[in-house]
XYZ file of C-alpha atoms in Angstrom:
436
model
C 3.872 43.734 -8.876
C 3.777 39.967 -9.186
C 6.610 37.586 -8.928
C 6.446 36.709 -12.861
C 6.081 40.712 -13.811
C 9.327 41.069 -11.549
C 11.466 37.851 -13.223
C 9.948 39.599 -16.732
C 10.636 42.954 -16.047
C 14.289 42.085 -14.514
C 14.902 40.124 -17.761
C 14.098 42.169 -20.024
C 16.412 44.804 -18.158
C 18.992 41.988 -18.770
C 18.504 41.635 -22.280
C 18.645 45.460 -22.976
C 22.206 45.435 -21.133
C 23.478 42.383 -23.192
C 22.424 44.350 -26.371
C 23.677 47.293 -25.646
C 27.162 45.540 -24.514
C 27.179 43.485 -28.022
C 26.365 46.389 -30.134
C 29.594 48.198 -28.104
C 31.594 45.292 -28.690
C 30.556 45.047 -32.368
C 30.947 49.168 -32.474
C 34.979 48.255 -30.742
C 35.052 46.040 -33.443
C 34.431 47.763 -36.144
C 36.563 50.946 -35.232
C 39.654 48.259 -34.293
C 39.326 47.194 -38.100
C 39.184 51.413 -39.289
C 41.794 52.339 -36.468
C 44.153 49.389 -37.814
C 43.663 50.398 -41.432
C 44.094 53.563 -40.827
C 47.617 53.078 -39.054
C 49.327 51.192 -42.321
C 48.140 53.414 -44.884
C 50.132 56.004 -42.559
C 53.014 53.156 -42.819
C 52.482 53.003 -46.740
C 52.877 56.633 -47.025
C 56.033 56.504 -44.805
C 57.602 53.563 -47.106
C 56.503 55.472 -50.047
C 58.843 58.424 -48.908
C 61.120 56.172 -48.028
C 60.994 54.526 -52.041
C 60.837 57.721 -53.360
C 64.327 59.172 -52.584
C 66.294 56.084 -51.805
C 69.371 57.167 -53.602
C 69.135 60.034 -52.299
C 70.750 62.518 -49.348
C 68.930 63.030 -46.322
C 67.629 66.426 -47.537
C 65.796 64.938 -49.924
C 64.143 62.154 -48.239
C 62.699 63.967 -45.554
C 61.686 66.889 -48.293
C 59.882 64.156 -49.443
C 58.341 62.533 -46.732
C 57.317 66.543 -45.745
C 55.652 66.230 -49.561
C 53.755 63.478 -48.787
C 52.615 64.048 -44.944
C 51.211 67.258 -46.538
C 49.135 65.327 -49.678
C 47.634 63.220 -46.827
C 47.225 66.305 -44.250
C 44.861 67.947 -46.803
C 42.867 65.245 -46.734
C 42.887 64.781 -42.990
C 42.423 68.255 -42.687
C 45.534 68.352 -40.210
C 48.487 70.057 -40.199
C 51.445 68.177 -42.061
C 53.664 67.946 -39.208
C 50.922 66.048 -36.824
C 50.141 63.525 -39.768
C 54.087 63.253 -40.489
C 54.551 62.434 -37.033
C 51.561 59.958 -36.823
C 53.348 58.305 -40.004
C 56.077 57.712 -37.812
C 54.625 56.498 -35.217
C 52.433 54.457 -37.495
C 55.615 52.556 -38.935
C 56.817 51.529 -35.930
C 53.894 49.990 -34.890
C 53.128 47.986 -37.896
C 56.399 47.183 -39.206
C 58.108 47.105 -35.888
C 55.601 45.413 -33.269
C 53.121 43.314 -36.263
C 52.574 40.594 -33.369
C 50.743 43.106 -30.863
C 48.700 44.307 -34.283
C 47.460 40.879 -34.727
C 46.658 40.592 -31.484
C 44.663 43.873 -31.597
C 43.140 42.873 -34.783
C 41.980 39.301 -33.579
C 40.549 40.845 -30.042
C 43.101 39.274 -28.306
C 44.033 43.117 -27.104
C 42.701 46.462 -27.532
C 44.892 50.002 -28.853
C 45.817 50.812 -25.175
C 47.328 47.849 -24.836
C 49.301 48.194 -28.039
C 50.084 51.636 -26.850
C 51.749 50.139 -23.924
C 53.400 47.934 -25.604
C 55.286 50.110 -28.309
C 56.295 52.807 -25.540
C 57.910 50.210 -23.659
C 59.570 48.950 -26.205
C 61.442 50.905 -28.457
C 63.407 51.185 -25.597
C 65.105 47.998 -26.874
C 67.258 47.116 -29.275
C 65.290 46.357 -32.263
C 66.024 42.889 -32.338
C 64.793 42.414 -29.277
C 60.965 43.569 -30.275
C 59.872 40.629 -31.446
C 60.918 38.234 -27.866
C 59.468 41.376 -25.785
C 56.182 41.673 -27.058
C 55.391 38.143 -27.059
C 55.526 38.157 -23.447
C 53.587 41.259 -23.234
C 51.003 40.469 -25.241
C 49.964 37.169 -22.518
C 50.086 39.400 -20.093
C 48.119 41.819 -21.512
C 45.510 39.965 -22.438
C 44.803 39.606 -18.596
C 44.686 43.030 -17.176
C 43.905 46.887 -18.314
C 46.102 48.723 -20.862
C 46.652 51.228 -17.363
C 47.246 48.280 -14.702
C 49.758 46.232 -17.534
C 52.255 50.003 -18.067
C 53.865 49.795 -15.531
C 54.948 46.096 -15.611
C 55.846 46.547 -19.211
C 58.350 49.142 -18.486
C 60.032 47.010 -15.535
C 60.074 44.202 -18.097
C 61.167 46.048 -20.842
C 64.268 47.530 -18.194
C 65.373 44.191 -17.205
C 65.525 42.621 -21.308
C 67.288 45.966 -22.153
C 71.083 44.615 -22.234
C 71.945 48.276 -21.243
C 72.639 49.172 -17.909
C 69.968 51.851 -16.675
C 72.902 54.790 -15.985
C 74.294 54.381 -20.250
C 70.289 55.042 -20.954
C 69.513 57.997 -18.244
C 72.291 59.793 -19.657
C 71.538 59.216 -23.866
C 67.724 60.219 -22.320
C 69.001 63.343 -20.089
C 70.080 64.565 -23.615
C 66.750 64.750 -25.168
C 66.168 67.172 -22.023
C 63.693 70.593 -23.282
C 61.522 73.202 -22.467
C 57.896 72.940 -24.091
C 55.046 75.539 -24.512
C 51.441 73.883 -24.787
C 48.760 77.213 -25.406
C 45.699 75.731 -23.369
C 42.593 78.147 -23.382
C 41.603 81.444 -21.450
C 45.048 82.555 -22.064
C 46.266 80.275 -19.974
C 49.313 78.196 -21.040
C 51.088 74.771 -19.871
C 55.075 74.922 -19.683
C 56.706 71.877 -19.399
C 60.418 70.867 -18.410
C 61.541 67.108 -19.478
C 64.669 67.150 -16.637
C 65.988 64.552 -15.216
C 64.161 63.421 -11.989
C 66.073 64.313 -9.364
C 66.866 67.742 -10.922
C 62.499 67.970 -11.319
C 62.085 67.402 -7.676
C 64.590 69.497 -6.614
C 62.801 72.682 -8.413
C 59.701 71.203 -7.044
C 60.577 71.078 -3.427
C 62.081 74.373 -3.863
C 59.085 75.522 -5.197
C 57.105 74.582 -2.352
C 59.384 75.602 0.585
C 59.234 78.961 -1.017
C 55.165 79.017 -1.433
C 54.764 77.822 1.989
C 57.306 80.380 3.400
C 55.222 83.289 1.718
C 52.198 81.851 2.416
C 53.394 81.556 6.548
C 54.797 85.106 6.311
C 51.356 86.467 5.286
C 49.185 84.744 8.047
C 51.699 86.832 10.006
C 51.757 90.023 8.552
C 47.876 89.850 7.971
C 46.719 91.316 10.694
C 48.540 94.832 10.037
C 49.005 94.560 6.089
C 45.439 95.299 4.087
C 47.310 94.330 1.016
C 48.585 90.908 2.877
C 45.171 90.131 4.322
C 44.027 90.843 0.740
C 46.453 88.165 -0.683
C 44.142 84.412 -1.331
C 46.284 82.930 -3.794
C 46.713 78.867 -3.026
C 49.766 77.037 -2.159
C 49.851 75.775 -6.195
C 49.061 79.640 -7.086
C 51.660 80.852 -5.378
C 54.418 77.908 -6.199
C 53.194 78.907 -10.082
C 53.984 82.946 -9.227
C 57.441 81.550 -7.652
C 58.023 79.913 -10.222
C 57.318 82.805 -12.849
C 59.322 85.588 -10.706
C 61.919 83.525 -10.737
C 62.511 83.142 -14.074
C 61.606 85.809 -15.768
C 62.877 88.664 -12.806
C 65.927 86.100 -11.335
C 64.377 86.232 -7.629
C 60.899 85.313 -5.834
C 58.678 88.422 -5.273
C 55.488 88.544 -3.000
C 53.449 90.578 -4.987
C 49.959 89.498 -6.090
C 50.681 88.842 -9.586
C 47.726 90.064 -11.317
C 49.090 93.771 -10.195
C 50.052 94.558 -13.626
C 52.065 97.322 -12.299
C 54.120 94.856 -10.486
C 55.476 90.984 -10.979
C 56.821 89.217 -13.299
C 54.847 91.353 -16.079
C 57.437 94.324 -15.693
C 59.891 91.879 -16.122
C 59.538 90.741 -19.616
C 61.920 91.622 -22.655
C 60.557 89.909 -24.751
C 59.425 90.379 -28.710
C 56.349 89.415 -29.633
C 53.724 90.048 -31.803
C 49.932 90.644 -30.171
C 46.653 91.410 -32.383
C 44.375 94.197 -30.176
C 41.464 95.176 -31.227
C 40.863 99.083 -30.970
C 38.177 98.857 -28.799
C 39.940 96.411 -26.123
C 42.600 98.842 -25.963
C 41.010 101.284 -25.124
C 38.652 99.716 -22.184
C 35.506 99.307 -24.047
C 35.718 95.786 -24.942
C 36.868 92.906 -22.643
C 37.107 90.008 -25.342
C 40.290 87.847 -25.875
C 43.439 89.072 -28.032
C 45.607 87.215 -30.189
C 49.097 85.717 -29.531
C 50.163 85.429 -33.539
C 50.761 81.927 -33.794
C 50.197 80.631 -29.984
C 46.861 81.579 -28.693
C 44.397 84.285 -26.584
C 45.892 85.767 -24.526
C 43.917 87.942 -22.113
C 42.859 91.651 -22.349
C 44.717 92.889 -19.648
C 47.614 91.285 -20.126
C 47.844 92.860 -23.546
C 46.865 96.319 -22.684
C 49.762 96.262 -19.935
C 52.118 95.376 -22.571
C 50.503 97.355 -25.273
C 51.288 100.759 -22.331
C 54.960 99.820 -21.706
C 56.371 99.587 -24.600
C 58.120 102.498 -26.136
C 57.550 101.292 -29.739
C 54.105 101.973 -30.860
C 53.077 101.501 -34.509
C 49.156 101.304 -36.210
C 49.698 99.970 -39.370
C 46.620 99.697 -41.860
C 46.175 98.458 -45.200
C 45.756 101.576 -46.690
C 47.865 103.994 -49.103
C 47.422 106.921 -47.035
C 49.292 105.219 -44.847
C 52.709 105.607 -46.421
C 53.950 101.924 -46.458
C 56.065 100.740 -48.859
C 54.551 98.895 -51.435
C 57.087 97.858 -53.838
C 60.611 97.897 -53.625
C 63.420 97.002 -56.629
C 66.149 95.681 -54.052
C 65.149 91.735 -53.201
C 65.806 93.101 -49.270
C 62.524 93.758 -47.535
C 61.921 97.189 -46.436
C 61.148 97.679 -42.541
C 57.886 99.387 -43.503
C 57.164 96.768 -45.858
C 57.717 94.012 -43.554
C 55.497 95.392 -40.581
C 52.433 95.436 -43.067
C 52.921 92.018 -43.676
C 53.375 91.435 -40.304
C 49.810 92.637 -39.608
C 48.719 91.453 -43.052
C 49.541 87.842 -42.246
C 49.902 86.896 -38.697
C 51.240 83.140 -39.209
C 52.785 81.549 -41.891
C 50.549 81.062 -44.714
C 50.754 77.256 -45.862
C 47.127 75.248 -44.899
C 47.009 74.709 -41.141
C 49.907 76.721 -40.074
C 50.123 78.689 -37.161
C 53.548 79.905 -36.387
C 53.786 83.319 -35.962
C 54.827 85.544 -38.659
C 57.742 87.125 -36.768
C 58.979 84.104 -36.749
C 58.877 83.568 -40.521
C 60.531 83.847 -43.558
C 59.141 86.530 -45.844
C 58.939 84.633 -49.092
C 58.744 85.546 -52.667
C 56.085 83.810 -54.138
C 57.126 84.056 -57.534
C 60.654 83.712 -57.565
C 62.725 86.775 -57.259
C 65.846 85.703 -59.377
C 63.387 84.568 -62.118
C 61.876 87.877 -62.224
C 59.519 88.103 -59.391
C 59.440 91.428 -57.754
C 59.745 92.646 -54.235
C 55.959 93.905 -53.055
C 53.462 93.322 -51.200
C 51.229 91.067 -53.684
C 54.417 88.855 -54.064
C 55.437 88.108 -50.691
C 54.164 86.070 -47.911
C 54.883 85.012 -44.467
C 56.631 81.186 -44.684
C 57.785 78.969 -41.747
C 61.332 77.677 -42.275
C 59.453 74.033 -42.941
C 57.059 75.595 -45.145
C 59.655 77.635 -47.574
C 61.871 74.638 -47.848
C 59.000 72.456 -49.003
C 57.972 75.260 -51.669
C 61.457 75.115 -52.849
C 62.709 71.401 -52.928
C 59.151 70.049 -53.420
C 56.529 69.496 -56.105
C 53.934 71.914 -54.069
C 53.312 74.671 -55.496
C 51.995 78.873 -54.989
C 50.057 81.366 -56.789
C 49.712 84.710 -55.099
C 45.397 85.965 -55.805
C 44.468 89.504 -55.124
C 44.408 90.227 -51.576
C 46.678 88.300 -50.077
C 45.053 84.872 -51.222
C 47.512 81.910 -51.780
C 46.261 78.960 -53.724
C 48.582 76.589 -53.099
C 48.519 73.382 -55.448
C 49.652 69.781 -54.158
C 52.102 66.864 -56.272
C 48.111 65.214 -57.014
C 46.520 68.841 -58.264
C 44.378 69.392 -55.247
C 43.982 73.607 -54.561
C 44.486 75.087 -51.464
C 43.057 78.221 -51.150
C 44.558 79.676 -47.650
C 42.723 83.063 -47.712
C 44.288 86.373 -45.586
C 43.783 86.893 -42.017
C 40.986 88.621 -41.127
C 42.089 92.345 -40.804
C 42.928 93.476 -37.290
C 45.019 96.328 -35.641
C 48.395 95.156 -34.855
C 51.142 96.292 -32.860
C 54.944 95.001 -32.237
C 55.659 94.901 -28.910
C 58.335 95.762 -26.647
C 58.014 95.050 -22.873
C 59.822 98.195 -21.209
C 60.502 98.245 -17.503
C 57.408 99.916 -15.000
C 57.495 103.213 -14.570
C 57.740 104.420 -18.104
C 55.579 106.453 -19.467
C 53.009 105.686 -21.697
C 52.992 106.518 -25.445
C 49.644 107.525 -25.274
C-alpha cells in the first residue's frame, strides 16, 4: 500500500471515529434534555400534590401524593412506591439545585455530576445549597463524576456548620437492615450501621472464618467430612454470619447439608409456592417465595419436610373451603385459600406477600359488601389506605380479577395470579418426622 493510500485510509478511519463521537455527543444532548424534562415533570407532580392538600393534615397530603404517584406509575409502568420516591428526588434536584440542572442542560456537566452534587449537598442546611453548588459546579467541569465525588463530600463536610459528631448521631438514628432479592435463589442482606460497628462485625467474621479454615487444614487428613469442605473465606464468612444470627453460635458444618446448619434454626413463618413435581423431586425448577424472589427447590423441600403444618389448598368446592360467611371476620380456612389465590397485594405492580397484607372487602362491608371469596382480596397497608382515602376505585370481576380505576378514569386490570399448590410453612427443628 502506498503512503498516499495509507494516509487516505487513516483519514477515513479518523473521520469515522469523529462521526461516532459527534453522534454520541448528539445523543447525550438529546438524552439530557429528555431526562431533565422528566425530572421537571415529576417535580411538577409533587408540587401538584402539595397544592392539592396545602391546607390539609399530613395524612391527606400523603394520600394525595400516593394517588398521583400511582396515576403516574400506570403511565410509566413502574410501582407507585418507586414513582413516589422519584418524585421526591426530582423536587430536591430541580428546586434545590437549579444551577446544577442549568449547567447540565447547557452541557457544562453531565448527569453523574448532578447526582454527586445533590448527594453531597443535601447534608447541608438548605440555605447553603446555592453557595455549595456554585463551588461544586466549577470543580465538576474539570473532571469526571467518580473523581469529584469524594472532593464534594469533603467540601460539604467543611462547609457544614454542625459538627461531624452531631451529624453522625443523627445519621445513626437511620440504622437499618434491608433485604434485596437477587437471582438464582440468593439475596443480599444489607445492614446500615455506624462504621466502627460494621468494621468490628466484619473483622470478627473474618477471624472466625480463618479459624475454621485453619482447623479444616489441620484435620483434613484424618476427617473425610472436613477434607470435602472446600468453601472459600468469603463463603465461610457468610455461613458464620448466618449461623450467628439464626442459631446464636457458629457451626463448622457445611450449610449446604440440609440436615444441619442454619436451615434447622429457621423459625420464620413464610409463604412458599411449591409445584407438586418439585416437591416430589421430579422437577428441579425454582419455587416462589411469595412477594420476594425465587428460591432453590432443595430449600423449599427442606422447609416443607421439616414443618408440622401441612395444608393443601385447591380452588375446588369439594375441598370444603369456606366461600362465604355472615360475619365481618374472615375465617381461617377462607384466609388460607385467599393467600393461595392472591399470593401478594392485588394493586397493580405490588409484590408485598399476602401473609403481610390485609384482607380487604372490595365492596365495603359497612355498605353491604359480603364476606365471601368474590368480595375479598389482599391489599398491603399502603394500597388499602389508598383505596379508602383517595379517588382510586376497584371492583372485583369473576375469577378473582380486580379492575382498578384511577382518578383520571384509566382502568388497570389485575388478574389473579397463576394457580399453584401452596403451603404455609413454619419450619421445625431437625429430627421431627416429615408429615408425609
